[in-house]
mmCIF file of C-alpha atoms and ligand atoms in Angstrom:
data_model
loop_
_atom_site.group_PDB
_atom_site.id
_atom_site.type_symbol
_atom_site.label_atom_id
_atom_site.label_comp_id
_atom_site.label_asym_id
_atom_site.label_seq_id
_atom_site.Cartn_x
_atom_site.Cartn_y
_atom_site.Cartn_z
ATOM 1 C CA UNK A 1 126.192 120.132 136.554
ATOM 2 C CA UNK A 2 122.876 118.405 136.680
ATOM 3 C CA UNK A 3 122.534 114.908 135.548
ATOM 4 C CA UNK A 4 120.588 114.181 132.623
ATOM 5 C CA UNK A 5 119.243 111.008 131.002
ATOM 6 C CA UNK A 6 118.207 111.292 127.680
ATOM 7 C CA UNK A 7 117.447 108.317 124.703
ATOM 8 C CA UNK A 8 115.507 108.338 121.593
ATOM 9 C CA UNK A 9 113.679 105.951 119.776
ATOM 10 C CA UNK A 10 111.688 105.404 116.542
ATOM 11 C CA UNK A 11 108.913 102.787 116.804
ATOM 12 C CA UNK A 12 106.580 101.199 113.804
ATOM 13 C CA UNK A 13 102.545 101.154 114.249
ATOM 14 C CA UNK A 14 101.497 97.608 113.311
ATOM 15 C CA UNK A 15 98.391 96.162 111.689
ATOM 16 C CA UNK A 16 97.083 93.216 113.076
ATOM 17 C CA UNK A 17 95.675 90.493 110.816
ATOM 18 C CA UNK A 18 94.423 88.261 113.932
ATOM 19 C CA UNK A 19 92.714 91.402 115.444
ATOM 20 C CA UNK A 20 92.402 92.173 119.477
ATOM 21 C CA UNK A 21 89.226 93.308 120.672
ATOM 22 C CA UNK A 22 87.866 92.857 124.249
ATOM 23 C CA UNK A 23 89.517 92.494 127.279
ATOM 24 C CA UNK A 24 90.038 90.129 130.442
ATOM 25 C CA UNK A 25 91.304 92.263 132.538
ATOM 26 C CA UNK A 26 90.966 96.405 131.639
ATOM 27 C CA UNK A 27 93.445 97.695 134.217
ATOM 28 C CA UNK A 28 96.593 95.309 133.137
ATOM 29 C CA UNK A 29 95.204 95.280 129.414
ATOM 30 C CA UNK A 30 94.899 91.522 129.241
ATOM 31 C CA UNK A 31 93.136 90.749 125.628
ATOM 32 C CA UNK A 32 90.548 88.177 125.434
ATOM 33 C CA UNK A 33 92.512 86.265 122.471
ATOM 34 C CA UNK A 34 95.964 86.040 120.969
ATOM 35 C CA UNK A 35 96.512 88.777 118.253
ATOM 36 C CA UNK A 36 98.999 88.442 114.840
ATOM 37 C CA UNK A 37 100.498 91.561 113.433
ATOM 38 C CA UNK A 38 102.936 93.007 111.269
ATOM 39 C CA UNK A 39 105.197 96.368 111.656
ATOM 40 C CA UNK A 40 104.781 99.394 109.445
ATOM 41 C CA UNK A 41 107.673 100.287 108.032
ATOM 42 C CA UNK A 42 106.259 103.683 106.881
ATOM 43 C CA UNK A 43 104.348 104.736 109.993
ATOM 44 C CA UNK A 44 105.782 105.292 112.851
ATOM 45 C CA UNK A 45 106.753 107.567 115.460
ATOM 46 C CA UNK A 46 109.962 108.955 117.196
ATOM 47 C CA UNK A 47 110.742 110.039 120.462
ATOM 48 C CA UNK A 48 112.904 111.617 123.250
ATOM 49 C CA UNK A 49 112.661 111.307 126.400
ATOM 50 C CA UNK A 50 115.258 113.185 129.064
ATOM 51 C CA UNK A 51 114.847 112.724 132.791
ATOM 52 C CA UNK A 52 116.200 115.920 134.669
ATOM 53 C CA UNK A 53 116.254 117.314 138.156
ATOM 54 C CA UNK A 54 115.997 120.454 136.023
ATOM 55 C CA UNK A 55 112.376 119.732 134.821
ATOM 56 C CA UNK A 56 109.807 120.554 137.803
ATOM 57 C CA UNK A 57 107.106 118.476 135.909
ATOM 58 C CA UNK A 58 106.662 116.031 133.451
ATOM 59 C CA UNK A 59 105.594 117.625 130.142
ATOM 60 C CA UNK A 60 104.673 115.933 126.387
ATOM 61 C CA UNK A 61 104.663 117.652 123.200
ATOM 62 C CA UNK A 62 103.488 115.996 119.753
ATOM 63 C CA UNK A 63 105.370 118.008 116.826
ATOM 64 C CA UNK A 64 102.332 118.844 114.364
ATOM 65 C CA UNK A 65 99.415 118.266 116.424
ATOM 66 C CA UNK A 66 97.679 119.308 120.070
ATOM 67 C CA UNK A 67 98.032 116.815 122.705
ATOM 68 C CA UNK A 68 94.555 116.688 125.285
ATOM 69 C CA UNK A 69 94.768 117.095 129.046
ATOM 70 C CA UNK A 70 94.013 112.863 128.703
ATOM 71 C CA UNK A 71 96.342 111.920 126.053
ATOM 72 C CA UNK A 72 99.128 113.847 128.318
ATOM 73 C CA UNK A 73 97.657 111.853 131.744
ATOM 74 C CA UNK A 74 98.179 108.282 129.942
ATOM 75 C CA UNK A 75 102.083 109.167 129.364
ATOM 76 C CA UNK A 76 103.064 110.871 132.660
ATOM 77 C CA UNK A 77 101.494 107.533 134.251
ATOM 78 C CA UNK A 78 103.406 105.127 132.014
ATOM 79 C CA UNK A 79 106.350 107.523 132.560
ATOM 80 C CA UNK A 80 105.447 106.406 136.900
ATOM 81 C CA UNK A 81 105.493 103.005 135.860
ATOM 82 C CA UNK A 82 108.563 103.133 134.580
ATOM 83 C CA UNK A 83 110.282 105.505 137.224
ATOM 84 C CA UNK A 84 108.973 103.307 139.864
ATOM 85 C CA UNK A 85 110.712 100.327 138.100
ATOM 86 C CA UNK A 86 114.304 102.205 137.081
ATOM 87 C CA UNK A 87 114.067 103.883 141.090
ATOM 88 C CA UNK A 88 114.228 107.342 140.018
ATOM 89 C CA UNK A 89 112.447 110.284 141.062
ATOM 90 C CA UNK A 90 113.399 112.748 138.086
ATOM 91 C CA UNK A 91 110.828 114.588 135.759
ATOM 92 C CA UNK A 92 110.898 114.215 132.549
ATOM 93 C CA UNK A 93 110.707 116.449 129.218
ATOM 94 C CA UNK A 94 109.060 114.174 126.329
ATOM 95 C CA UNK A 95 109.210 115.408 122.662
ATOM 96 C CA UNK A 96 107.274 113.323 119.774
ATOM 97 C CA UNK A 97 106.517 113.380 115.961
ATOM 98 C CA UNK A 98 104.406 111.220 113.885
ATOM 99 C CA UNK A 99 104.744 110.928 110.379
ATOM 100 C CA UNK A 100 101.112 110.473 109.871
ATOM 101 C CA UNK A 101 98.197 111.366 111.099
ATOM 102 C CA UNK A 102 96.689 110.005 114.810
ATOM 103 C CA UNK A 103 93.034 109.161 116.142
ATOM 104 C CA UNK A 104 92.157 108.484 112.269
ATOM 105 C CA UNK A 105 92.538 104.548 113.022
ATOM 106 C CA UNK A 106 96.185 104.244 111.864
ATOM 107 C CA UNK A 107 97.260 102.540 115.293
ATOM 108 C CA UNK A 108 99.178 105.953 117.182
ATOM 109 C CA UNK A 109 98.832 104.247 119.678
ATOM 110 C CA UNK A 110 101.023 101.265 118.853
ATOM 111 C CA UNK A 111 104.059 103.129 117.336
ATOM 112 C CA UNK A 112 103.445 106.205 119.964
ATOM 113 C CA UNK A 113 103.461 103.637 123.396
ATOM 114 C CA UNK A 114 106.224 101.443 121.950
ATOM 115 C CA UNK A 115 108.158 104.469 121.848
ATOM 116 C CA UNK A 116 107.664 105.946 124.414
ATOM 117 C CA UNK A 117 108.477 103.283 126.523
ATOM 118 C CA UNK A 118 112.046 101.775 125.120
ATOM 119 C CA UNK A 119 113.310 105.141 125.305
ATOM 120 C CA UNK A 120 112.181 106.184 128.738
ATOM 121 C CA UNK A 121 113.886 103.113 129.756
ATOM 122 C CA UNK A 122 116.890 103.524 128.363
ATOM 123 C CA UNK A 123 117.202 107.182 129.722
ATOM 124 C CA UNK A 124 116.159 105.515 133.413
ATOM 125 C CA UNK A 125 118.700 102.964 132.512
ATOM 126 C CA UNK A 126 116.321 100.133 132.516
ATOM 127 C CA UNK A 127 117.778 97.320 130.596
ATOM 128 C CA UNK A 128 115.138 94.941 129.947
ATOM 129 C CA UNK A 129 114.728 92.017 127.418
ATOM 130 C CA UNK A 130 112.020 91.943 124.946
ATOM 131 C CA UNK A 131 109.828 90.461 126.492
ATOM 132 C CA UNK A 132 109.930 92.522 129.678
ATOM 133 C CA UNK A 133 109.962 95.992 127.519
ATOM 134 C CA UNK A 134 106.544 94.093 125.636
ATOM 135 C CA UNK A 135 104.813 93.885 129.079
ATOM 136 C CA UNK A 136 105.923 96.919 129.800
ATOM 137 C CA UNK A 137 104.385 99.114 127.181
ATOM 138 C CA UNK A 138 101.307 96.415 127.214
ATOM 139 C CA UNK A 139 100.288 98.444 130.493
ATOM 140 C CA UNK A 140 100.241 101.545 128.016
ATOM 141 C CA UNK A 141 98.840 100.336 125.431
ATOM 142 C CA UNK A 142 97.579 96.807 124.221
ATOM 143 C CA UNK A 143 98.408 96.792 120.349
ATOM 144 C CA UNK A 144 101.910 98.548 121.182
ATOM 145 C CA UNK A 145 103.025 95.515 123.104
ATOM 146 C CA UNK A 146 103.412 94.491 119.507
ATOM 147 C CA UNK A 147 105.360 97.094 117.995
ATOM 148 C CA UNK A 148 108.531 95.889 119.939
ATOM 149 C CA UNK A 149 108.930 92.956 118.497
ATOM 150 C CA UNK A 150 110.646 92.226 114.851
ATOM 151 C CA UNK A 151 108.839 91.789 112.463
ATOM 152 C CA UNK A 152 105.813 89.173 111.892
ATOM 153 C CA UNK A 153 104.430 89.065 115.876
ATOM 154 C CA UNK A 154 102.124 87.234 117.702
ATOM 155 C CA UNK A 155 100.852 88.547 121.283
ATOM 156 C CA UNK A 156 99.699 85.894 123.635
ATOM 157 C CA UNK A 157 96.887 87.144 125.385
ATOM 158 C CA UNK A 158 98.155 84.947 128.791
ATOM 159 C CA UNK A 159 95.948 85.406 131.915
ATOM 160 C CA UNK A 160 98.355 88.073 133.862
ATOM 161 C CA UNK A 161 101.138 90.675 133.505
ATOM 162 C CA UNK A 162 103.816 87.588 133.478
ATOM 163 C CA UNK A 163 101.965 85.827 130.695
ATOM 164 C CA UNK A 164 100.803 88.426 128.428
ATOM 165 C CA UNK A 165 103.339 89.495 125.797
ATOM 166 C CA UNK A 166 104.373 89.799 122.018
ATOM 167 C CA UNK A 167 107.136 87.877 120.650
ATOM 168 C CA UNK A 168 108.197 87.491 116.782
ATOM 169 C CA UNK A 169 106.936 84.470 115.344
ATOM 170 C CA UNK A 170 108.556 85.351 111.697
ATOM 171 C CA UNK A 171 111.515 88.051 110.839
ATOM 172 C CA UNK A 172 110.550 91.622 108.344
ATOM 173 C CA UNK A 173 112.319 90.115 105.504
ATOM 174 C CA UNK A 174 110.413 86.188 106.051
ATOM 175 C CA UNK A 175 107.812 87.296 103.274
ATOM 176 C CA UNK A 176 107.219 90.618 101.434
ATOM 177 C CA UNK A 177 103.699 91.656 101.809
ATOM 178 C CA UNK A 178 102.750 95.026 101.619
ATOM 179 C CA UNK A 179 100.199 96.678 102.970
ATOM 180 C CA UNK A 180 98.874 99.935 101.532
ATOM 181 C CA UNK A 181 97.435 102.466 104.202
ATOM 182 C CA UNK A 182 94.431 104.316 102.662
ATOM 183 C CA UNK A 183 93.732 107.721 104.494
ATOM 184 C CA UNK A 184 90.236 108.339 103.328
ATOM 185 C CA UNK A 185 89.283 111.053 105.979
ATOM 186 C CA UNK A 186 91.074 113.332 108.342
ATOM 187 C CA UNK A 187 88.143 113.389 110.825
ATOM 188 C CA UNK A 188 89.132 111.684 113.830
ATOM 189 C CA UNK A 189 87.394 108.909 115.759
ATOM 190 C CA UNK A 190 84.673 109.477 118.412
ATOM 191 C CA UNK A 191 85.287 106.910 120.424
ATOM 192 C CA UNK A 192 88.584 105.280 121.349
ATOM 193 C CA UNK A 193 89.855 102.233 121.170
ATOM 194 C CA UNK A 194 90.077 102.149 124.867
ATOM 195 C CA UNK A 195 86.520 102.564 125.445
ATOM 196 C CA UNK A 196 85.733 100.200 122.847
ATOM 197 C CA UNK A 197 87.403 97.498 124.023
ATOM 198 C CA UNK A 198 85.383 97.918 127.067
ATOM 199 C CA UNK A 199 82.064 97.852 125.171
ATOM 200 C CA UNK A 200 82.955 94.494 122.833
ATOM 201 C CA UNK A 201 81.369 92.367 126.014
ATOM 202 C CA UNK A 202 77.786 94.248 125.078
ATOM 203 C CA UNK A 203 77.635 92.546 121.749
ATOM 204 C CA UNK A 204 76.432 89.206 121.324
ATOM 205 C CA UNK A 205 78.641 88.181 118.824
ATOM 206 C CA UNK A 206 81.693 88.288 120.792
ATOM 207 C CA UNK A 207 81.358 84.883 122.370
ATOM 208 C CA UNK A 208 80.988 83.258 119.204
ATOM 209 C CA UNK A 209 84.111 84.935 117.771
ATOM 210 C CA UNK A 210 86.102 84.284 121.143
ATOM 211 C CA UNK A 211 85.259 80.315 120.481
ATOM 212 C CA UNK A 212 86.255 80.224 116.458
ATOM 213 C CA UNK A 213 89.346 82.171 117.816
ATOM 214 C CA UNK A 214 92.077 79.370 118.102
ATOM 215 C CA UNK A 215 91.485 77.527 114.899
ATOM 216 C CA UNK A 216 91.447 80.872 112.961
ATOM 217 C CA UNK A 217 94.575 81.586 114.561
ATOM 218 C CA UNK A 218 96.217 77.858 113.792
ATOM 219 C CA UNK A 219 94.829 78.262 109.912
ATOM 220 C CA UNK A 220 96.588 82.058 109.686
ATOM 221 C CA UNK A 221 99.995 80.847 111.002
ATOM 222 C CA UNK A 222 100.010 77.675 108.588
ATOM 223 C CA UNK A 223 99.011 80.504 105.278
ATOM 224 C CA UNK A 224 101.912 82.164 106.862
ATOM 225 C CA UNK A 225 103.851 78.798 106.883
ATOM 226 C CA UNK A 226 103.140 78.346 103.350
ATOM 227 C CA UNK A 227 103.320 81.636 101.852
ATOM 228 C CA UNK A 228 99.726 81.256 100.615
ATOM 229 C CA UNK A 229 98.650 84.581 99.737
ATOM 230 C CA UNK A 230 94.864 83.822 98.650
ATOM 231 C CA UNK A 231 94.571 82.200 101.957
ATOM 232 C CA UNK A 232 96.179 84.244 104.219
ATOM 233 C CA UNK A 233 94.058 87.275 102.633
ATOM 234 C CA UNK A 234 90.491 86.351 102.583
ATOM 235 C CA UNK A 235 91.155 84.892 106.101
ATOM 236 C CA UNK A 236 92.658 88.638 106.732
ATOM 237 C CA UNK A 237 89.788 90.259 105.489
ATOM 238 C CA UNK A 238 86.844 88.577 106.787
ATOM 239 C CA UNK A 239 88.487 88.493 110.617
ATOM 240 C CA UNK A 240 88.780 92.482 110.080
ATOM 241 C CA UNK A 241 84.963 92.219 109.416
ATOM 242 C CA UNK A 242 84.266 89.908 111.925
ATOM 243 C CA UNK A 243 85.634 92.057 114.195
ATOM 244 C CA UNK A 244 84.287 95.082 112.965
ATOM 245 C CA UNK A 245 80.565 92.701 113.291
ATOM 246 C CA UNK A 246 80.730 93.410 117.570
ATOM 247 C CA UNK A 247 81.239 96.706 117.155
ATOM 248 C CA UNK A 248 78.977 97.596 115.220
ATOM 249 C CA UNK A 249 76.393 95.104 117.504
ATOM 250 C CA UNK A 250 77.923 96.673 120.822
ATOM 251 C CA UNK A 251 75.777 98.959 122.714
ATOM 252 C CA UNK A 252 76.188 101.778 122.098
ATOM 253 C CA UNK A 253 76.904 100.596 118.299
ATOM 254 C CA UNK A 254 80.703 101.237 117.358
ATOM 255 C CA UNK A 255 80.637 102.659 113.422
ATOM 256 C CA UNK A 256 83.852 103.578 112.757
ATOM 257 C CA UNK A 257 83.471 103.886 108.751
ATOM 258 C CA UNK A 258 82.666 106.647 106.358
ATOM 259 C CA UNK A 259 81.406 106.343 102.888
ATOM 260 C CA UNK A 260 84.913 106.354 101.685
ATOM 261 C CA UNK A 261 85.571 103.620 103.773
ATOM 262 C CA UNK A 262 82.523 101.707 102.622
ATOM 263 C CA UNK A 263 83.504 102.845 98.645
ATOM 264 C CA UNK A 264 86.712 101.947 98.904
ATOM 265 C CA UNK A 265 85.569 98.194 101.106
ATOM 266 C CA UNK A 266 83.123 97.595 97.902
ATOM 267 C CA UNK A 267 86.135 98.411 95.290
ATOM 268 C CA UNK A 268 88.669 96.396 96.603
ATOM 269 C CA UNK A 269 86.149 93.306 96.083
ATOM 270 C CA UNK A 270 85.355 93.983 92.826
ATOM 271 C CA UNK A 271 89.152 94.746 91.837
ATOM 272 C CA UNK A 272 89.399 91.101 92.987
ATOM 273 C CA UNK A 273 87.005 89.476 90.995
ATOM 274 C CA UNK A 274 88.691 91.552 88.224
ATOM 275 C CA UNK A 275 92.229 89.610 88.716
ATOM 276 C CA UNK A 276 93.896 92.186 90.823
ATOM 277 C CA UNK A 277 94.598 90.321 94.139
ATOM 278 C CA UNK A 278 94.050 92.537 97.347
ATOM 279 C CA UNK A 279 92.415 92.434 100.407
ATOM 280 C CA UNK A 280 91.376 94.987 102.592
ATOM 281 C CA UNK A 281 91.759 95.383 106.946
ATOM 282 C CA UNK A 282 90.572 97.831 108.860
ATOM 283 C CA UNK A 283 91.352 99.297 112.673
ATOM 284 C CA UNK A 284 89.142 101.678 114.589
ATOM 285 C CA UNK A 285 88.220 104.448 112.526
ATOM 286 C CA UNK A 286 87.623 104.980 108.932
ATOM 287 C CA UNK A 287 91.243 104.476 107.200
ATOM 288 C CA UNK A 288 91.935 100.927 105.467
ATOM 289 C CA UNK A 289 94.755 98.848 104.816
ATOM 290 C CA UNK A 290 94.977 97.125 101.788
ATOM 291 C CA UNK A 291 96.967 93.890 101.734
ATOM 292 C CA UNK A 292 98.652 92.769 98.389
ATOM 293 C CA UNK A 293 102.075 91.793 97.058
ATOM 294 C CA UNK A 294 104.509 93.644 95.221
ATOM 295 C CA UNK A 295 103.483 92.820 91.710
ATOM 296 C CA UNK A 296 100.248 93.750 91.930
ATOM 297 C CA UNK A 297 101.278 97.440 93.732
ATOM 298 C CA UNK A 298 101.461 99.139 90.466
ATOM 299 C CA UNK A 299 98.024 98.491 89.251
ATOM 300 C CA UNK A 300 96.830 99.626 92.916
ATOM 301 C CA UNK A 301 98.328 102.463 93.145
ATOM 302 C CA UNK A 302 97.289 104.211 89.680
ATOM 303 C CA UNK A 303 94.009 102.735 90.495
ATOM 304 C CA UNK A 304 93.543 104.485 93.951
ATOM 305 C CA UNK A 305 95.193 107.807 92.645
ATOM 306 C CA UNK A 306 92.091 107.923 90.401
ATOM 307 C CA UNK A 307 89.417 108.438 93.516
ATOM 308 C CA UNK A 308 88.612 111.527 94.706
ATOM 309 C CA UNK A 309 88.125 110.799 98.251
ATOM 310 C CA UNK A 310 91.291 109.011 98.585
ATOM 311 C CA UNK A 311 93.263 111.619 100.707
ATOM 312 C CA UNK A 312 97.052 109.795 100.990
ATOM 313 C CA UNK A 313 98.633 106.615 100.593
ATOM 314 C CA UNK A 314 101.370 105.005 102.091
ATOM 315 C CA UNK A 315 102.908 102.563 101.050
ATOM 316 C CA UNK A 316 104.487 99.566 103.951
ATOM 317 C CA UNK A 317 106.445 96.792 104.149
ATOM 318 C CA UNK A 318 106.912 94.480 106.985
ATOM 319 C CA UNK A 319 109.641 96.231 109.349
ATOM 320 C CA UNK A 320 111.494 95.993 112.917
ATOM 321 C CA UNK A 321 110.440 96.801 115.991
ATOM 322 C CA UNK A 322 111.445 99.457 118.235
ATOM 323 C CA UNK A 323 114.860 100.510 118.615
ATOM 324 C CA UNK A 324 117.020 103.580 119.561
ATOM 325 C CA UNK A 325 118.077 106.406 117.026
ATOM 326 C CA UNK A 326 121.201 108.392 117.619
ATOM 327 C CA UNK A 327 119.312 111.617 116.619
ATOM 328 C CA UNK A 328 117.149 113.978 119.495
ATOM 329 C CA UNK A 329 114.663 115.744 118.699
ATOM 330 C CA UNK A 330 115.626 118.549 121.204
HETATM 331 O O1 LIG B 401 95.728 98.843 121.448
HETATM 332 P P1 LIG B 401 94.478 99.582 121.155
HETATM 333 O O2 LIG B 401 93.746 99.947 122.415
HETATM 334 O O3 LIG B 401 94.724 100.769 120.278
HETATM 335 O O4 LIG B 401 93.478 98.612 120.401
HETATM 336 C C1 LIG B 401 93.743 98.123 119.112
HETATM 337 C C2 LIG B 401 92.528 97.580 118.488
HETATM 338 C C3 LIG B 401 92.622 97.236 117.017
HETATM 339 O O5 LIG B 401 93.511 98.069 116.337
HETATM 340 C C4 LIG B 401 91.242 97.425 116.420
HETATM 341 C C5 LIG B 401 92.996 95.777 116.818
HETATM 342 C C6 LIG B 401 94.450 95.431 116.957
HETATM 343 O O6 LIG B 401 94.714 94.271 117.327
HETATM 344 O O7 LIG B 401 95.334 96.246 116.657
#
């Protein structure tokens, strides 16, 4: 009988707070600056992966939605990388599904490469640490490196493969925000995070956020110390608009909002003002995450059901990070 090798995992997008934009190096996927994130617990993604001598090439399928020619490209060469490392030679048949929708700024990426990668590993047989599996699926995907971790994580930008990875800096039950993912548009982005990244060094703001970047990072991870909510929001909110400030200088400009974006942006300050304590982040593309704490998610909640262009909300807590389900999806 042929041999088969077959593992599947779920993995959790993540939303940074401490945002990564810009890279040193674009091949390895070194970022410019440390990032701080936390997992999703209601967006994420599963996969299988088998490795057969049955399959005469490598071939992805996403449940729900097309894959392109590209998308397909980027996982057959991570899918190398990690042949080359396990020493196999087998093809591979790789099955995902989403619970949400991708390309509309809700990090696919993160949950999608984090995936991906612990489960091809375990059907190579690749037993790696953490820390290994992180630098792994950095090579994928930068904000996935992440999404392996437990938790509250930090990725350390480091200078190299060796010295660029995520670890946890606090557990998923440490402290119970939630953050409220606001899908204000299907449309999906123009231009991807990829090629952004590569853009960030035409702005000139980026060298003055790269210099403010340690202190911000040292005042975020002593809110987190404290539990200070107030804190740890507004700092939340105004790096998401600090980074959203070089792309939209970059050339050509990055835009990545829509009106409801902007409405929704506008609202969230005013419900402040008001007494009702969120704060808003926001990825590439047009979707927002709205940071609050569980008293205050009623109030939200009835308050965003009431606009029209809010499409779907989901509501997250802080989760784990990748790890292997007992259930294939073929
Ligand atoms: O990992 P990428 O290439 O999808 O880039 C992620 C970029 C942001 O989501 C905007 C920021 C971040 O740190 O997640």
């Amino acid at each position: 009988m042929a041999k088969k090798l077959k593992a599947t995992c779920q993995s959790p997008a993540n939303i940074a707070f401490i945002k990564y934009w810009g890279k040193k190096n674009e091949k390895l996927r070194i970022p410019q600056n440390n990032s701080i994130s936390m997992n999703l617990s209601n967006i994420y993604t599963i996969t299988t992966v088998e490795f057969s001598e049955d399959y005469p090439k490598d071939s992805f399928e996403l449940r729900n939605e097309p894959v392109s020619e590209k998308e397909k490209k980027r996982v057959f060469e991570h899918l190398d990388r990690i042949r080359k490392k396990a020493g196999i030679a087998y093809k591979a048949r790789v099955v995902s599904i989403n619970n949400f929708p991708k390309s509309t700024g809700l990090s696919s990426s993160s949950s999608g490469f984090s995936a991906l990668t612990l489960a091809a590993c375990l059907a190579a047989g690749l037993n790696l640490s953490k820390r290994e599996m992180s630098k792994l699926t950095r090579q994928a995907s930068g904000s996935a490196c992440r999404s392996i971790a437990d938790g509250f994580v930090e990725w350390q930008a480091g200078n190299n493969d060796k010295t660029s990875y995520a670890y946890s800096l606090f557990s998923s039950d440490y402290w119970k925000i939630y953050d409220v993912v606001v899908i204000v548009s299907k449309e999906k982005k123009q231009v991807s995070s990829t090629r952004g990244h590569a853009l960030a060094k035409t702005s000139p703001f980026l060298k003055k956020r790269l210099e403010k970047m340690e202190k911000k990072i040292k005042d975020l991870k002593n809110h987190f110390k404290n539990r200070d909510f107030s804190a740890f929001g507004e700092l939340s909110e105004k790096e998401a608009l600090n980074m959203h400030a070089v792309m939209i200088t970059s050339s050509p400009s990055l835009l990545y909002w829509t009106t409801g974006t902007l409405n929704l942006m506008k609202l969230i300050q005013q419900w402040r003002k008001k007494g009702l304590e969120v704060y808003f982040t926001i990825n590439t593309g047009q979707d927002i995450h709205i940071l609050t704490l569980e008293k205050n998610l009623k109030r939200l909640t009835r308050k965003l059901k009431s606009l029209k262009f809010v499409k779907k909300i989901i509501v997250n807590k802080p989760t784990l990070g990748t790890r292997e389900i007992k259930k294939h999806l073929f």
